[in-house]
mmCIF file with all atom_site columns, C-alpha atoms in Angstrom:
data_model
loop_
_atom_site.group_PDB
_atom_site.id
_atom_site.type_symbol
_atom_site.label_atom_id
_atom_site.label_alt_id
_atom_site.label_comp_id
_atom_site.label_asym_id
_atom_site.label_entity_id
_atom_site.label_seq_id
_atom_site.pdbx_PDB_ins_code
_atom_site.Cartn_x
_atom_site.Cartn_y
_atom_site.Cartn_z
_atom_site.occupancy
_atom_site.B_iso_or_equiv
_atom_site.pdbx_formal_charge
_atom_site.auth_seq_id
_atom_site.auth_comp_id
_atom_site.auth_asym_id
_atom_site.auth_atom_id
_atom_site.pdbx_PDB_model_num
ATOM 1   C CA . GLN A 1 1   ? 63.542 -61.427 32.184 1.00 76.00 ? 1   GLN A CA 1
ATOM 2   C CA . VAL A 1 2   ? 64.088 -57.691 32.550 1.00 80.00 ? 2   VAL A CA 1
ATOM 3   C CA . GLN A 1 3   ? 62.560 -55.935 35.514 1.00 89.00 ? 3   GLN A CA 1
ATOM 4   C CA . LEU A 1 4   ? 62.842 -52.353 36.674 1.00 93.00 ? 4   LEU A CA 1
ATOM 5   C CA . VAL A 1 5   ? 61.803 -52.082 40.309 1.00 94.00 ? 5   VAL A CA 1
ATOM 6   C CA . GLU A 1 6   ? 61.051 -48.654 41.734 1.00 95.00 ? 6   GLU A CA 1
ATOM 7   C CA . SER A 1 7   ? 60.955 -47.515 45.323 1.00 95.00 ? 7   SER A CA 1
ATOM 8   C CA . GLY A 1 8   ? 61.097 -44.347 47.373 1.00 96.00 ? 8   GLY A CA 1
ATOM 9   C CA . GLY A 1 9   ? 57.795 -42.682 46.585 1.00 94.00 ? 9   GLY A CA 1
ATOM 10  C CA . GLY A 1 10  ? 55.291 -41.638 49.194 1.00 96.00 ? 10  GLY A CA 1
ATOM 11  C CA . PRO A 1 11  ? 53.995 -38.514 50.869 1.00 97.00 ? 11  PRO A CA 1
ATOM 12  C CA . GLY A 1 12  ? 56.114 -35.396 50.910 1.00 96.00 ? 12  GLY A CA 1
ATOM 13  C CA . GLN A 1 13  ? 55.838 -31.861 52.188 1.00 97.00 ? 13  GLN A CA 1
ATOM 14  C CA . SER A 1 14  ? 56.061 -28.762 50.076 1.00 97.00 ? 14  SER A CA 1
ATOM 15  C CA . GLY A 1 15  ? 59.701 -27.668 50.187 1.00 98.00 ? 15  GLY A CA 1
ATOM 16  C CA . GLY A 1 16  ? 60.840 -31.107 51.290 1.00 98.00 ? 16  GLY A CA 1
ATOM 17  C CA . SER A 1 17  ? 62.736 -33.890 49.545 1.00 98.00 ? 17  SER A CA 1
ATOM 18  C CA . LEU A 1 18  ? 62.235 -37.430 48.312 1.00 98.00 ? 18  LEU A CA 1
ATOM 19  C CA . ARG A 1 19  ? 64.567 -39.820 46.515 1.00 98.00 ? 19  ARG A CA 1
ATOM 20  C CA . LEU A 1 20  ? 63.259 -42.350 44.032 1.00 98.00 ? 20  LEU A CA 1
ATOM 21  C CA . SER A 1 21  ? 65.246 -45.455 43.146 1.00 98.00 ? 21  SER A CA 1
ATOM 22  C CA . CYS A 1 22  ? 64.951 -47.827 40.217 1.00 96.00 ? 22  CYS A CA 1
ATOM 23  C CA . ALA A 1 23  ? 66.853 -51.107 40.407 1.00 94.00 ? 23  ALA A CA 1
ATOM 24  C CA . ALA A 1 24  ? 67.393 -53.125 37.240 1.00 90.00 ? 24  ALA A CA 1
ATOM 25  C CA . LEU A 1 25  ? 67.105 -56.897 37.371 1.00 86.00 ? 25  LEU A CA 1
ATOM 26  C CA . GLY A 1 26  ? 68.278 -58.912 34.374 1.00 79.00 ? 26  GLY A CA 1
ATOM 27  C CA . TYR A 1 27  ? 69.455 -55.705 32.690 1.00 75.00 ? 27  TYR A CA 1
ATOM 28  C CA . THR A 1 28  ? 72.597 -53.573 32.763 1.00 75.00 ? 28  THR A CA 1
ATOM 29  C CA . TYR A 1 29  ? 72.190 -49.822 32.869 1.00 71.00 ? 29  TYR A CA 1
ATOM 30  C CA . THR A 1 30  ? 75.541 -48.991 31.344 1.00 72.00 ? 30  THR A CA 1
ATOM 31  C CA . ARG A 1 31  ? 75.424 -47.980 27.676 1.00 74.00 ? 31  ARG A CA 1
ATOM 32  C CA . HIS A 1 32  ? 71.713 -47.159 27.730 1.00 85.00 ? 32  HIS A CA 1
ATOM 33  C CA . CYS A 1 33  ? 69.563 -44.073 27.916 1.00 91.00 ? 33  CYS A CA 1
ATOM 34  C CA . LEU A 1 34  ? 67.584 -43.886 31.134 1.00 94.00 ? 34  LEU A CA 1
ATOM 35  C CA . ALA A 1 35  ? 64.781 -41.568 32.146 1.00 96.00 ? 35  ALA A CA 1
ATOM 36  C CA . TRP A 1 36  ? 62.128 -40.703 34.678 1.00 98.00 ? 36  TRP A CA 1
ATOM 37  C CA . PHE A 1 37  ? 58.573 -39.889 33.600 1.00 98.00 ? 37  PHE A CA 1
ATOM 38  C CA . LEU A 1 38  ? 55.604 -38.685 35.592 1.00 98.00 ? 38  LEU A CA 1
ATOM 39  C CA . GLN A 1 39  ? 51.908 -39.171 35.032 1.00 97.00 ? 39  GLN A CA 1
ATOM 40  C CA . PRO A 1 40  ? 49.369 -37.117 36.972 1.00 94.00 ? 40  PRO A CA 1
ATOM 41  C CA . PRO A 1 41  ? 45.852 -38.552 37.318 1.00 89.00 ? 41  PRO A CA 1
ATOM 42  C CA . ALA A 1 42  ? 43.913 -38.537 34.036 1.00 92.00 ? 42  ALA A CA 1
ATOM 43  C CA . LYS A 1 43  ? 46.843 -37.020 32.159 1.00 95.00 ? 43  LYS A CA 1
ATOM 44  C CA . GLU A 1 44  ? 49.447 -38.315 29.737 1.00 95.00 ? 44  GLU A CA 1
ATOM 45  C CA . ARG A 1 45  ? 52.873 -39.533 30.771 1.00 96.00 ? 45  ARG A CA 1
ATOM 46  C CA . GLU A 1 46  ? 55.527 -36.833 30.429 1.00 96.00 ? 46  GLU A CA 1
ATOM 47  C CA . GLY A 1 47  ? 59.281 -36.809 30.680 1.00 97.00 ? 47  GLY A CA 1
ATOM 48  C CA . VAL A 1 48  ? 61.014 -35.345 33.723 1.00 97.00 ? 48  VAL A CA 1
ATOM 49  C CA . ALA A 1 49  ? 64.706 -36.123 33.347 1.00 97.00 ? 49  ALA A CA 1
ATOM 50  C CA . GLY A 1 50  ? 67.055 -38.339 31.394 1.00 96.00 ? 50  GLY A CA 1
ATOM 51  C CA . VAL A 1 51  ? 70.648 -39.532 31.421 1.00 94.00 ? 51  VAL A CA 1
ATOM 52  C CA . GLU A 1 52  ? 72.430 -40.679 28.274 1.00 91.00 ? 52  GLU A CA 1
ATOM 53  C CA . SER A 1 53  ? 74.935 -43.483 27.989 1.00 86.00 ? 53  SER A CA 1
ATOM 54  C CA . ASP A 1 54  ? 77.807 -40.945 28.134 1.00 87.00 ? 54  ASP A CA 1
ATOM 55  C CA . GLY A 1 55  ? 76.476 -39.491 31.389 1.00 89.00 ? 55  GLY A CA 1
ATOM 56  C CA . ARG A 1 56  ? 74.932 -36.296 30.032 1.00 92.00 ? 56  ARG A CA 1
ATOM 57  C CA . THR A 1 57  ? 71.736 -35.339 31.833 1.00 95.00 ? 57  THR A CA 1
ATOM 58  C CA . SER A 1 58  ? 68.684 -33.424 30.665 1.00 95.00 ? 58  SER A CA 1
ATOM 59  C CA . TYR A 1 59  ? 65.710 -32.001 32.538 1.00 97.00 ? 59  TYR A CA 1
ATOM 60  C CA . VAL A 1 60  ? 62.350 -30.516 31.761 1.00 96.00 ? 60  VAL A CA 1
ATOM 61  C CA . ASP A 1 61  ? 62.264 -26.820 32.702 1.00 96.00 ? 61  ASP A CA 1
ATOM 62  C CA . SER A 1 62  ? 59.826 -27.275 35.568 1.00 96.00 ? 62  SER A CA 1
ATOM 63  C CA . VAL A 1 63  ? 62.297 -29.403 37.584 1.00 97.00 ? 63  VAL A CA 1
ATOM 64  C CA . LYS A 1 64  ? 65.638 -27.814 36.663 1.00 97.00 ? 64  LYS A CA 1
ATOM 65  C CA . GLY A 1 65  ? 67.538 -26.900 39.800 1.00 97.00 ? 65  GLY A CA 1
ATOM 66  C CA . ARG A 1 66  ? 65.232 -29.038 41.955 1.00 98.00 ? 66  ARG A CA 1
ATOM 67  C CA . PHE A 1 67  ? 65.559 -32.613 40.677 1.00 98.00 ? 67  PHE A CA 1
ATOM 68  C CA . THR A 1 68  ? 68.749 -34.554 39.988 1.00 98.00 ? 68  THR A CA 1
ATOM 69  C CA . ILE A 1 69  ? 68.955 -37.767 37.977 1.00 98.00 ? 69  ILE A CA 1
ATOM 70  C CA . SER A 1 70  ? 71.896 -40.072 38.641 1.00 96.00 ? 70  SER A CA 1
ATOM 71  C CA . GLN A 1 71  ? 72.905 -43.700 38.327 1.00 93.00 ? 71  GLN A CA 1
ATOM 72  C CA . ASP A 1 72  ? 75.095 -46.065 40.283 1.00 92.00 ? 72  ASP A CA 1
ATOM 73  C CA . ASN A 1 73  ? 76.429 -48.584 37.786 1.00 88.00 ? 73  ASN A CA 1
ATOM 74  C CA . ALA A 1 74  ? 77.912 -50.790 40.498 1.00 89.00 ? 74  ALA A CA 1
ATOM 75  C CA . LYS A 1 75  ? 74.432 -51.184 41.998 1.00 91.00 ? 75  LYS A CA 1
ATOM 76  C CA . ASN A 1 76  ? 72.663 -51.066 38.626 1.00 91.00 ? 76  ASN A CA 1
ATOM 77  C CA . THR A 1 77  ? 70.326 -48.467 40.093 1.00 94.00 ? 77  THR A CA 1
ATOM 78  C CA . LEU A 1 78  ? 68.900 -45.216 38.754 1.00 96.00 ? 78  LEU A CA 1
ATOM 79  C CA . TYR A 1 79  ? 67.923 -42.403 41.118 1.00 97.00 ? 79  TYR A CA 1
ATOM 80  C CA . LEU A 1 80  ? 65.843 -39.250 41.065 1.00 98.00 ? 80  LEU A CA 1
ATOM 81  C CA . GLN A 1 81  ? 66.623 -36.857 43.912 1.00 98.00 ? 81  GLN A CA 1
ATOM 82  C CA . MET A 1 82  ? 63.645 -34.550 44.294 1.00 98.00 ? 82  MET A CA 1
ATOM 83  C CA . ASP A 1 83  ? 64.264 -31.376 46.317 1.00 98.00 ? 83  ASP A CA 1
ATOM 84  C CA . SER A 1 84  ? 62.163 -28.255 46.916 1.00 98.00 ? 84  SER A CA 1
ATOM 85  C CA . LEU A 1 85  ? 59.036 -30.301 46.287 1.00 98.00 ? 85  LEU A CA 1
ATOM 86  C CA . LYS A 1 86  ? 55.875 -28.587 45.084 1.00 97.00 ? 86  LYS A CA 1
ATOM 87  C CA . PRO A 1 87  ? 52.266 -29.828 45.182 1.00 96.00 ? 87  PRO A CA 1
ATOM 88  C CA . GLU A 1 88  ? 52.292 -29.877 41.370 1.00 95.00 ? 88  GLU A CA 1
ATOM 89  C CA . ASP A 1 89  ? 54.982 -32.593 41.515 1.00 97.00 ? 89  ASP A CA 1
ATOM 90  C CA . THR A 1 90  ? 52.252 -34.977 42.681 1.00 97.00 ? 90  THR A CA 1
ATOM 91  C CA . ALA A 1 91  ? 52.055 -37.865 40.196 1.00 97.00 ? 91  ALA A CA 1
ATOM 92  C CA . MET A 1 92  ? 52.931 -41.477 39.554 1.00 98.00 ? 92  MET A CA 1
ATOM 93  C CA . TYR A 1 93  ? 56.616 -41.640 38.637 1.00 98.00 ? 93  TYR A CA 1
ATOM 94  C CA . TYR A 1 94  ? 58.058 -44.246 36.267 1.00 98.00 ? 94  TYR A CA 1
ATOM 95  C CA . CYS A 1 95  ? 61.631 -45.122 35.394 1.00 97.00 ? 95  CYS A CA 1
ATOM 96  C CA . ALA A 1 96  ? 62.437 -46.257 31.879 1.00 96.00 ? 96  ALA A CA 1
ATOM 97  C CA . ALA A 1 97  ? 65.388 -47.721 29.989 1.00 93.00 ? 97  ALA A CA 1
ATOM 98  C CA . GLY A 1 98  ? 66.081 -47.584 26.278 1.00 91.00 ? 98  GLY A CA 1
ATOM 99  C CA . PRO A 1 99  ? 68.781 -47.864 23.616 1.00 87.00 ? 99  PRO A CA 1
ATOM 100 C CA . PRO A 1 100 ? 71.980 -45.787 23.819 1.00 85.00 ? 100 PRO A CA 1
ATOM 101 C CA . ASN A 1 101 ? 72.575 -42.548 21.911 1.00 80.00 ? 101 ASN A CA 1
ATOM 102 C CA . LEU A 1 102 ? 68.952 -41.578 21.418 1.00 84.00 ? 102 LEU A CA 1
ATOM 103 C CA . GLY A 1 103 ? 69.899 -37.894 21.224 1.00 81.00 ? 103 GLY A CA 1
ATOM 104 C CA . GLY A 1 104 ? 67.691 -34.842 21.073 1.00 82.00 ? 104 GLY A CA 1
ATOM 105 C CA . ALA A 1 105 ? 64.951 -34.463 23.656 1.00 89.00 ? 105 ALA A CA 1
ATOM 106 C CA . TYR A 1 106 ? 64.767 -38.251 24.012 1.00 92.00 ? 106 TYR A CA 1
ATOM 107 C CA . PHE A 1 107 ? 63.560 -38.142 27.604 1.00 93.00 ? 107 PHE A CA 1
ATOM 108 C CA . ARG A 1 108 ? 60.303 -36.507 26.526 1.00 93.00 ? 108 ARG A CA 1
ATOM 109 C CA . TYR A 1 109 ? 59.187 -39.443 24.373 1.00 94.00 ? 109 TYR A CA 1
ATOM 110 C CA . PRO A 1 110 ? 57.903 -42.561 26.152 1.00 95.00 ? 110 PRO A CA 1
ATOM 111 C CA . ALA A 1 111 ? 57.737 -44.523 22.890 1.00 95.00 ? 111 ALA A CA 1
ATOM 112 C CA . LEU A 1 112 ? 61.555 -44.542 22.685 1.00 94.00 ? 112 LEU A CA 1
ATOM 113 C CA . PHE A 1 113 ? 61.870 -46.629 25.842 1.00 95.00 ? 113 PHE A CA 1
ATOM 114 C CA . GLY A 1 114 ? 61.362 -50.379 25.854 1.00 93.00 ? 114 GLY A CA 1
ATOM 115 C CA . TYR A 1 115 ? 61.555 -51.153 29.554 1.00 93.00 ? 115 TYR A CA 1
ATOM 116 C CA . TRP A 1 116 ? 59.483 -49.617 32.330 1.00 96.00 ? 116 TRP A CA 1
ATOM 117 C CA . GLY A 1 117 ? 59.138 -49.823 36.074 1.00 96.00 ? 117 GLY A CA 1
ATOM 118 C CA . GLN A 1 118 ? 55.789 -50.383 37.732 1.00 96.00 ? 118 GLN A CA 1
ATOM 119 C CA . GLY A 1 119 ? 55.533 -46.809 38.984 1.00 96.00 ? 119 GLY A CA 1
ATOM 120 C CA . THR A 1 120 ? 55.765 -45.221 42.406 1.00 97.00 ? 120 THR A CA 1
ATOM 121 C CA . GLN A 1 121 ? 53.340 -42.619 43.712 1.00 97.00 ? 121 GLN A CA 1
ATOM 122 C CA . VAL A 1 122 ? 54.564 -39.244 44.932 1.00 98.00 ? 122 VAL A CA 1
ATOM 123 C CA . THR A 1 123 ? 52.080 -37.018 46.745 1.00 98.00 ? 123 THR A CA 1
ATOM 124 C CA . VAL A 1 124 ? 53.192 -33.568 47.868 1.00 97.00 ? 124 VAL A CA 1
ATOM 125 C CA . SER A 1 125 ? 51.053 -31.625 50.300 1.00 96.00 ? 125 SER A CA 1
ATOM 126 C CA . SER A 1 126 ? 51.222 -27.882 50.795 1.00 92.00 ? 126 SER A CA 1
#
């Protein structure tokens, strides 16, 4: 049974940092596309960042230069380092795993991903 288990959310201060983690159980991250999505209250889920099976990363414009997606294959864990936090970063954050070589702006499309974490809440105060 595949499980993606997230941790690391919580309260944060504007200008501060948080690091989200997503550990895969029963699943190997290598050779897959991985991504982080966020979902503010009463809004649709939207892509934040993605990493392809060859290691290339992509980010939505609003987080470029502030967030960094990375993975530790030895630990089978995906990370999202969130720096220079803003109140508008407040949302539930989800990690997702999908097939390799999705290409294009894959990290913007939730329907491409078959496995999801349970979500972790990030709340940034000003």
